Amino acid sequence: MTAQTANAFMPLFRSWLETSNLANQVGGQALSSSAENLLVELDLAPMEAAEETLLDHAPRTAVEAICMIEIIRQSLSDAGRSDGRDRRALDAIQSWLAGTAAGDATERRDEVDQLLESVRNRG
């Protein structure tokens, strides 16, 4: 992650969300076979690039984590990403939350890590 990504996270997320909402609105109108379908004209490549950048980001705040979860939620409703970025993003969010919950106490962090490991071993 670069400093530029960290500083641009929220504007990039807002752009991604607006494009996603537009695509959902147009798709929801059942115009996929119509020449009037705006998705034919809508270039979703920048949205895909933004999504990849956002999912590769390590959250620094709860707001960023929530935004990342929204991207993952939408991705999972479409059967998930084939590149595994949604899974890696969940790992990054979980790691950030564990670090936040544990604070600086090494002993507490070890307890969280052990709990997460036991959950992973069950799956």
N, CA and C atoms as an extended XYZ file, in Angstrom:
369
Properties=species:S:1:pos:R:3:atomname:S:1:resname:S:1:resid:I:1 pbc="F F F"
N         0.849       -1.170        0.000 N   MET     1
C         0.000        0.000        0.000 CA  MET     1
C         0.895        1.233        0.000 C   MET     1
N         0.562        2.173       -0.821 N   THR     2
C         1.314        3.416       -0.866 CA  THR     2
C         0.601        4.485       -0.057 C   THR     2
N         1.342        5.544        0.271 N   ALA     3
C         0.728        6.648        1.012 CA  ALA     3
C        -0.391        7.277        0.199 C   ALA     3
N        -0.228        7.273       -1.119 N   GLN     4
C        -1.259        7.846       -1.990 CA  GLN     4
C        -2.570        7.078       -1.830 C   GLN     4
N        -2.501        5.752       -1.763 N   THR     5
C        -3.709        4.951       -1.581 CA  THR     5
C        -4.360        5.262       -0.243 C   THR     5
N        -3.540        5.383        0.804 N   ALA     6
C        -4.088        5.670        2.129 CA  ALA     6
C        -4.803        7.013        2.138 C   ALA     6
N        -4.224        8.025        1.502 N   ASN     7
C        -4.839        9.352        1.483 CA  ASN     7
C        -6.066        9.403        0.581 C   ASN     7
N        -6.107        8.559       -0.424 N   ALA     8
C        -7.196        8.601       -1.396 CA  ALA     8
C        -8.261        7.535       -1.151 C   ALA     8
N        -8.190        6.821       -0.039 N   PHE     9
C        -9.098        5.701        0.174 CA  PHE     9
C       -10.562        6.115        0.096 C   PHE     9
N       -10.964        7.108        0.880 N   MET    10
C       -12.378        7.479        0.921 CA  MET    10
C       -12.873        8.062       -0.401 C   MET    10
N       -12.134        8.966       -1.066 N   PRO    11
C       -12.610        9.425       -2.378 CA  PRO    11
C       -12.723        8.283       -3.390 C   PRO    11
N       -11.767        7.358       -3.347 N   LEU    12
C       -11.810        6.227       -4.270 CA  LEU    12
C       -12.996        5.325       -3.947 C   LEU    12
N       -13.247        5.105       -2.653 N   PHE    13
C       -14.396        4.295       -2.265 CA  PHE    13
C       -15.702        4.952       -2.705 C   PHE    13
N       -15.820        6.258       -2.508 N   ARG    14
C       -17.046        6.953       -2.926 CA  ARG    14
C       -17.273        6.809       -4.428 C   ARG    14
N       -16.219        6.928       -5.207 N   SER    15
C       -16.337        6.771       -6.665 CA  SER    15
C       -16.765        5.348       -7.008 C   SER    15
N       -16.140        4.379       -6.329 N   TRP    16
C       -16.504        2.981       -6.570 CA  TRP    16
C       -17.975        2.760       -6.238 C   TRP    16
N       -18.423        3.271       -5.087 N   LEU    17
C       -19.797        3.064       -4.646 CA  LEU    17
C       -20.793        3.724       -5.595 C   LEU    17
N       -20.504        4.939       -6.051 N   GLU    18
C       -21.396        5.616       -7.000 CA  GLU    18
C       -21.511        4.827       -8.301 C   GLU    18
N       -20.390        4.320       -8.797 N   THR    19
C       -20.417        3.522      -10.028 CA  THR    19
C       -21.175        2.226       -9.803 C   THR    19
N       -20.948        1.600       -8.667 N   SER    20
C       -21.654        0.367       -8.338 CA  SER    20
C       -23.158        0.593       -8.256 C   SER    20
N       -23.553        1.682       -7.604 N   ASN    21
C       -24.983        2.003       -7.499 CA  ASN    21
C       -25.593        2.258       -8.869 C   ASN    21
N       -24.875        2.976       -9.728 N   LEU    22
C       -25.369        3.230      -11.078 CA  LEU    22
C       -25.530        1.926      -11.853 C   LEU    22
N       -24.531        1.070      -11.775 N   ALA    23
C       -24.601       -0.224      -12.472 CA  ALA    23
C       -25.768       -1.058      -11.951 C   ALA    23
N       -25.989       -1.037      -10.629 N   ASN    24
C       -27.110       -1.789      -10.056 CA  ASN    24
C       -28.453       -1.216      -10.485 C   ASN    24
N       -28.571        0.107      -10.539 N   GLN    25
C       -29.821        0.729      -10.961 CA  GLN    25
C       -30.137        0.382      -12.408 C   GLN    25
N       -29.156        0.501      -13.252 N   VAL    26
C       -29.368        0.214      -14.674 CA  VAL    26
C       -29.649       -1.265      -14.872 C   VAL    26
N       -28.888       -2.113      -14.207 N   GLY    27
C       -29.103       -3.554      -14.316 CA  GLY    27
C       -30.442       -3.967      -13.764 C   GLY    27
N       -30.897       -3.284      -12.727 N   GLY    28
C       -32.175       -3.596      -12.108 CA  GLY    28
C       -33.369       -3.227      -12.963 C   GLY    28
N       -33.143       -2.457      -14.013 N   GLN    29
C       -34.234       -2.053      -14.888 CA  GLN    29
C       -34.464       -3.044      -16.026 C   GLN    29
N       -33.752       -4.154      -15.999 N   ALA    30
C       -33.911       -5.222      -16.986 CA  ALA    30
C       -33.734       -4.724      -18.413 C   ALA    30
N       -32.701       -3.931      -18.603 N   LEU    31
C       -32.430       -3.403      -19.935 CA  LEU    31
C       -31.239       -4.094      -20.600 C   LEU    31
N       -30.838       -5.224      -20.086 N   SER    32
C       -29.607       -5.848      -20.557 CA  SER    32
C       -29.634       -6.177      -22.042 C   SER    32
N       -30.793       -6.448      -22.597 N   SER    33
C       -30.847       -6.770      -24.019 CA  SER    33
C       -31.257       -5.574      -24.868 C   SER    33
N       -31.434       -4.447      -24.233 N   SER    34
C       -31.899       -3.259      -24.922 CA  SER    34
C       -30.736       -2.398      -25.391 C   SER    34
N       -30.896       -1.745      -26.509 N   ALA    35
C       -29.890       -0.807      -27.006 CA  ALA    35
C       -29.812        0.418      -26.109 C   ALA    35
N       -30.829        0.608      -25.271 N   GLU    36
C       -30.863        1.743      -24.355 CA  GLU    36
C       -30.094        1.467      -23.060 C   GLU    36
N       -29.544        0.273      -22.935 N   ASN    37
C       -28.842       -0.104      -21.715 CA  ASN    37
C       -27.588        0.747      -21.545 C   ASN    37
N       -27.545        1.501      -20.455 N   LEU    38
C       -26.393        2.351      -20.186 CA  LEU    38
C       -25.136        1.549      -19.882 C   LEU    38
N       -25.298        0.288      -19.452 N   LEU    39
C       -24.114       -0.517      -19.162 CA  LEU    39
C       -23.287       -0.781      -20.413 C   LEU    39
N       -23.922       -0.746      -21.572 N   VAL    40
C       -23.183       -0.907      -22.814 CA  VAL    40
C       -22.206        0.247      -22.966 C   VAL    40
N       -22.625        1.437      -22.548 N   GLU    41
C       -21.792        2.631      -22.644 CA  GLU    41
C       -20.913        2.840      -21.419 C   GLU    41
N       -21.261        2.210      -20.306 N   LEU    42
C       -20.547        2.419      -19.048 CA  LEU    42
C       -19.295        1.550      -19.013 C   LEU    42
N       -18.139        2.194      -18.945 N   ASP    43
C       -16.868        1.483      -18.866 CA  ASP    43
C       -16.614        1.141      -17.408 C   ASP    43
N       -16.718       -0.137      -17.067 N   LEU    44
C       -16.560       -0.560      -15.684 CA  LEU    44
C       -15.109       -0.892      -15.334 C   LEU    44
N       -14.172       -0.753      -16.272 N   ALA    45
C       -12.767       -1.045      -15.993 CA  ALA    45
C       -12.211       -0.179      -14.866 C   ALA    45
N       -12.490        1.135      -14.846 N   PRO    46
C       -11.998        1.933      -13.710 CA  PRO    46
C       -12.593        1.483      -12.370 C   PRO    46
N       -13.850        1.043      -12.390 N   MET    47
C       -14.468        0.550      -11.166 CA  MET    47
C       -13.756       -0.714      -10.687 C   MET    47
N       -13.445       -1.600      -11.615 N   GLU    48
C       -12.732       -2.832      -11.270 CA  GLU    48
C       -11.345       -2.507      -10.712 C   GLU    48
N       -10.651       -1.564      -11.334 N   ALA    49
C        -9.320       -1.166      -10.849 CA  ALA    49
C        -9.417       -0.546       -9.459 C   ALA    49
N       -10.434        0.278       -9.244 N   ALA    50
C       -10.639        0.886       -7.928 CA  ALA    50
C       -10.932       -0.189       -6.886 C   ALA    50
N       -11.762       -1.159       -7.258 N   GLU    51
C       -12.105       -2.242       -6.340 CA  GLU    51
C       -10.856       -3.025       -5.940 C   GLU    51
N       -10.002       -3.327       -6.904 N   GLU    52
C        -8.766       -4.055       -6.606 CA  GLU    52
C        -7.887       -3.249       -5.652 C   GLU    52
N        -7.742       -1.958       -5.908 N   THR    53
C        -6.929       -1.100       -5.043 CA  THR    53
C        -7.513       -1.046       -3.637 C   THR    53
N        -8.825       -0.900       -3.535 N   LEU    54
C        -9.481       -0.815       -2.233 CA  LEU    54
C        -9.358       -2.122       -1.460 C   LEU    54
N        -9.499       -3.249       -2.143 N   LEU    55
C        -9.403       -4.539       -1.466 CA  LEU    55
C        -7.973       -4.881       -1.065 C   LEU    55
N        -7.002       -4.333       -1.771 N   ASP    56
C        -5.595       -4.569       -1.428 CA  ASP    56
C        -5.127       -3.677       -0.275 C   ASP    56
N        -5.960       -2.753        0.139 N   HIS    57
C        -5.645       -1.777        1.185 CA  HIS    57
C        -5.730       -2.429        2.567 C   HIS    57
N        -4.822       -2.090        3.443 N   ALA    58
C        -4.904       -2.513        4.842 CA  ALA    58
C        -5.634       -1.414        5.602 C   ALA    58
N        -6.775       -1.723        6.216 N   PRO    59
C        -7.547       -0.670        6.881 CA  PRO    59
C        -6.761       -0.028        8.013 C   PRO    59
N        -6.970        1.279        8.155 N   ARG    60
C        -6.328        2.037        9.234 CA  ARG    60
C        -7.354        2.544       10.232 C   ARG    60
N        -8.636        2.515        9.837 N   THR    61
C        -9.708        3.004       10.713 CA  THR    61
C       -10.914        2.087       10.575 C   THR    61
N       -11.833        2.224       11.514 N   ALA    62
C       -13.075        1.443       11.452 CA  ALA    62
C       -13.882        1.807       10.209 C   ALA    62
N       -13.858        3.077        9.821 N   VAL    63
C       -14.602        3.507        8.629 CA  VAL    63
C       -14.053        2.798        7.380 C   VAL    63
N       -12.735        2.735        7.254 N   GLU    64
C       -12.154        2.033        6.109 CA  GLU    64
C       -12.520        0.553        6.133 C   GLU    64
N       -12.507       -0.060        7.310 N   ALA    65
C       -12.881       -1.469        7.424 CA  ALA    65
C       -14.335       -1.678        6.999 C   ALA    65
N       -15.210       -0.787        7.414 N   ILE    66
C       -16.627       -0.880        7.044 CA  ILE    66
C       -16.796       -0.748        5.530 C   ILE    66
N       -16.070        0.180        4.933 N   CYS    67
C       -16.134        0.366        3.476 CA  CYS    67
C       -15.658       -0.886        2.750 C   CYS    67
N       -14.573       -1.470        3.240 N   MET    68
C       -14.056       -2.688        2.619 CA  MET    68
C       -15.065       -3.824        2.741 C   MET    68
N       -15.724       -3.914        3.880 N   ILE    69
C       -16.742       -4.955        4.069 CA  ILE    69
C       -17.894       -4.768        3.086 C   ILE    69
N       -18.253       -3.530        2.771 N   GLU    70
C       -19.318       -3.288        1.792 CA  GLU    70
C       -18.905       -3.796        0.414 C   GLU    70
N       -17.671       -3.573        0.032 N   ILE    71
C       -17.185       -4.081       -1.258 CA  ILE    71
C       -17.251       -5.606       -1.264 C   ILE    71
N       -16.801       -6.209       -0.184 N   ILE    72
C       -16.817       -7.673       -0.071 CA  ILE    72
C       -18.249       -8.191       -0.097 C   ILE    72
N       -19.151       -7.510        0.614 N   ARG    73
C       -20.559       -7.938        0.649 CA  ARG    73
C       -21.140       -7.973       -0.745 C   ARG    73
N       -20.892       -6.911       -1.516 N   GLN    74
C       -21.407       -6.872       -2.884 CA  GLN    74
C       -20.748       -7.946       -3.745 C   GLN    74
N       -19.464       -8.158       -3.546 N   SER    75
C       -18.751       -9.178       -4.303 CA  SER    75
C       -19.321      -10.566       -4.014 C   SER    75
N       -19.567      -10.849       -2.742 N   LEU    76
C       -20.093      -12.157       -2.364 CA  LEU    76
C       -21.511      -12.366       -2.886 C   LEU    76
N       -22.283      -11.300       -3.009 N   SER    77
C       -23.630      -11.446       -3.559 CA  SER    77
C       -23.583      -11.821       -5.034 C   SER    77
N       -22.422      -11.572       -5.664 N   ASP    78
C       -22.199      -11.970       -7.060 CA  ASP    78
C       -21.317      -13.206       -7.144 C   ASP    78
N       -21.282      -14.022       -6.095 N   ALA    79
C       -20.529      -15.277       -6.024 CA  ALA    79
C       -19.044      -15.083       -5.736 C   ALA    79
N       -18.618      -13.912       -5.327 N   GLY    80
C       -17.234      -13.699       -4.921 CA  GLY    80
C       -16.295      -13.449       -6.085 C   GLY    80
N       -15.091      -13.047       -5.739 N   ARG    81
C       -14.062      -12.745       -6.740 CA  ARG    81
C       -13.228      -13.990       -6.988 C   ARG    81
N       -12.879      -14.221       -8.224 N   SER    82
C       -12.059      -15.386       -8.561 CA  SER    82
C       -10.597      -15.177       -8.190 C   SER    82
N       -10.167      -13.915       -8.003 N   ASP    83
C        -8.762      -13.659       -7.683 CA  ASP    83
C        -8.466      -13.724       -6.183 C   ASP    83
N        -9.471      -13.948       -5.352 N   GLY    84
C        -9.266      -14.096       -3.915 CA  GLY    84
C        -9.054      -12.797       -3.161 C   GLY    84
N        -9.188      -11.661       -3.832 N   ARG    85
C        -8.972      -10.379       -3.149 CA  ARG    85
C        -9.982      -10.167       -2.030 C   ARG    85
N       -11.213      -10.629       -2.206 N   ASP    86
C       -12.208      -10.463       -1.150 CA  ASP    86
C       -11.790      -11.225        0.105 C   ASP    86
N       -11.265      -12.432       -0.058 N   ARG    87
C       -10.811      -13.219        1.083 CA  ARG    87
C        -9.613      -12.555        1.767 C   ARG    87
N        -8.655      -12.079        0.963 N   ARG    88
C        -7.486      -11.403        1.536 CA  ARG    88
C        -7.888      -10.112        2.242 C   ARG    88
N        -8.869       -9.411        1.707 N   ALA    89
C        -9.344       -8.191        2.358 CA  ALA    89
C        -9.977       -8.516        3.704 C   ALA    89
N       -10.748       -9.590        3.772 N   LEU    90
C       -11.323      -10.006        5.057 CA  LEU    90
C       -10.219      -10.349        6.055 C   LEU    90
N        -9.161      -11.007        5.585 N   ASP    91
C        -8.028      -11.315        6.456 CA  ASP    91
C        -7.395      -10.031        6.990 C   ASP    91
N        -7.237       -9.022        6.117 N   ALA    92
C        -6.634       -7.751        6.531 CA  ALA    92
C        -7.513       -7.039        7.556 C   ALA    92
N        -8.824       -7.069        7.334 N   ILE    93
C        -9.760       -6.435        8.272 CA  ILE    93
C        -9.714       -7.167        9.614 C   ILE    93
N        -9.733       -8.496        9.561 N   GLN    94
C        -9.698       -9.281       10.791 CA  GLN    94
C        -8.402       -9.022       11.562 C   GLN    94
N        -7.295       -8.951       10.866 N   SER    95
C        -6.016       -8.673       11.506 CA  SER    95
C        -6.012       -7.288       12.151 C   SER    95
N        -6.546       -6.293       11.420 N   TRP    96
C        -6.614       -4.939       11.967 CA  TRP    96
C        -7.491       -4.906       13.212 C   TRP    96
N        -8.650       -5.553       13.139 N   LEU    97
C        -9.549       -5.581       14.293 CA  LEU    97
C        -8.903       -6.293       15.479 C   LEU    97
N        -8.199       -7.383       15.225 N   ALA    98
C        -7.528       -8.105       16.300 CA  ALA    98
C        -6.468       -7.227       16.948 C   ALA    98
N        -5.721       -6.503       16.140 N   GLY    99
C        -4.704       -5.602       16.667 CA  GLY    99
C        -5.308       -4.473       17.465 C   GLY    99
N        -6.417       -3.964       16.993 N   THR   100
C        -7.106       -2.881       17.693 CA  THR   100
C        -7.674       -3.374       19.022 C   THR   100
N        -8.271       -4.563       19.002 N   ALA   101
C        -8.862       -5.116       20.222 CA  ALA   101
C        -7.786       -5.460       21.241 C   ALA   101
N        -6.654       -5.948       20.753 N   ALA   102
C        -5.596       -6.385       21.653 CA  ALA   102
C        -4.763       -5.220       22.169 C   ALA   102
N        -4.759       -4.113       21.438 N   GLY   103
C        -3.934       -2.982       21.839 CA  GLY   103
C        -2.460       -3.337       21.752 C   GLY   103
N        -1.679       -2.790       22.644 N   ASP   104
C        -0.241       -3.037       22.647 CA  ASP   104
C         0.162       -4.220       23.523 C   ASP   104
N        -0.772       -4.780       24.225 N   ALA   105
C        -0.447       -5.868       25.142 CA  ALA   105
C        -0.136       -7.142       24.356 C   ALA   105
N         1.112       -7.562       24.386 N   THR   106
C         1.549       -8.755       23.644 CA  THR   106
C         0.789       -9.982       24.112 C   THR   106
N         0.576      -10.094       25.401 N   GLU   107
C        -0.129      -11.251       25.940 CA  GLU   107
C        -1.549      -11.332       25.374 C   GLU   107
N        -2.224      -10.206       25.335 N   ARG   108
C        -3.597      -10.142       24.798 CA  ARG   108
C        -3.587      -10.464       23.315 C   ARG   108
N        -2.583       -9.962       22.569 N   ARG   109
C        -2.476      -10.228       21.130 CA  ARG   109
C        -2.289      -11.725       20.882 C   ARG   109
N        -1.473      -12.389       21.711 N   ASP   110
C        -1.276      -13.830       21.576 CA  ASP   110
C        -2.595      -14.580       21.781 C   ASP   110
N        -3.397      -14.114       22.731 N   GLU   111
C        -4.698      -14.733       22.996 CA  GLU   111
C        -5.608      -14.616       21.777 C   GLU   111
N        -5.630      -13.445       21.153 N   VAL   112
C        -6.444      -13.227       19.948 CA  VAL   112
C        -5.940      -14.106       18.817 C   VAL   112
N        -4.624      -14.151       18.620 N   ASP   113
C        -4.046      -14.974       17.556 CA  ASP   113
C        -4.389      -16.450       17.755 C   ASP   113
N        -4.328      -16.928       18.997 N   GLN   114
C        -4.669      -18.323       19.288 CA  GLN   114
C        -6.144      -18.598       18.994 C   GLN   114
N        -7.005      -17.668       19.363 N   LEU   115
C        -8.431      -17.824       19.096 CA  LEU   115
C        -8.680      -17.910       17.589 C   LEU   115
N        -8.067      -16.995       16.827 N   LEU   116
C        -8.249      -17.013       15.378 CA  LEU   116
C        -7.718      -18.295       14.766 C   LEU   116
N        -6.590      -18.779       15.243 N   GLU   117
C        -6.005      -20.017       14.737 CA  GLU   117
C        -6.938      -21.199       14.991 C   GLU   117
N        -7.546      -21.255       16.185 N   SER   118
C        -8.454      -22.360       16.500 CA  SER   118
C        -9.691      -22.324       15.609 C   SER   118
N       -10.173      -21.113       15.287 N   VAL   119
C       -11.322      -20.976       14.390 CA  VAL   119
C       -10.949      -21.448       12.988 C   VAL   119
N        -9.785      -21.064       12.520 N   ARG   120
C        -9.327      -21.471       11.175 CA  ARG   120
C        -9.161      -22.981       11.084 C   ARG   120
N        -8.692      -23.611       12.150 N   ASN   121
C        -8.481      -25.058       12.152 CA  ASN   121
C        -9.792      -25.826       12.097 C   ASN   121
N       -10.869      -25.229       12.596 N   ARG   122
C       -12.184      -25.867       12.527 CA  ARG   122
C       -12.749      -25.900       11.128 C   ARG   122
N       -12.408      -24.843       10.321 N   GLY   123
C       -12.970      -24.695        8.982 CA  GLY   123
C       -12.285      -25.497        7.991 C   GLY   123
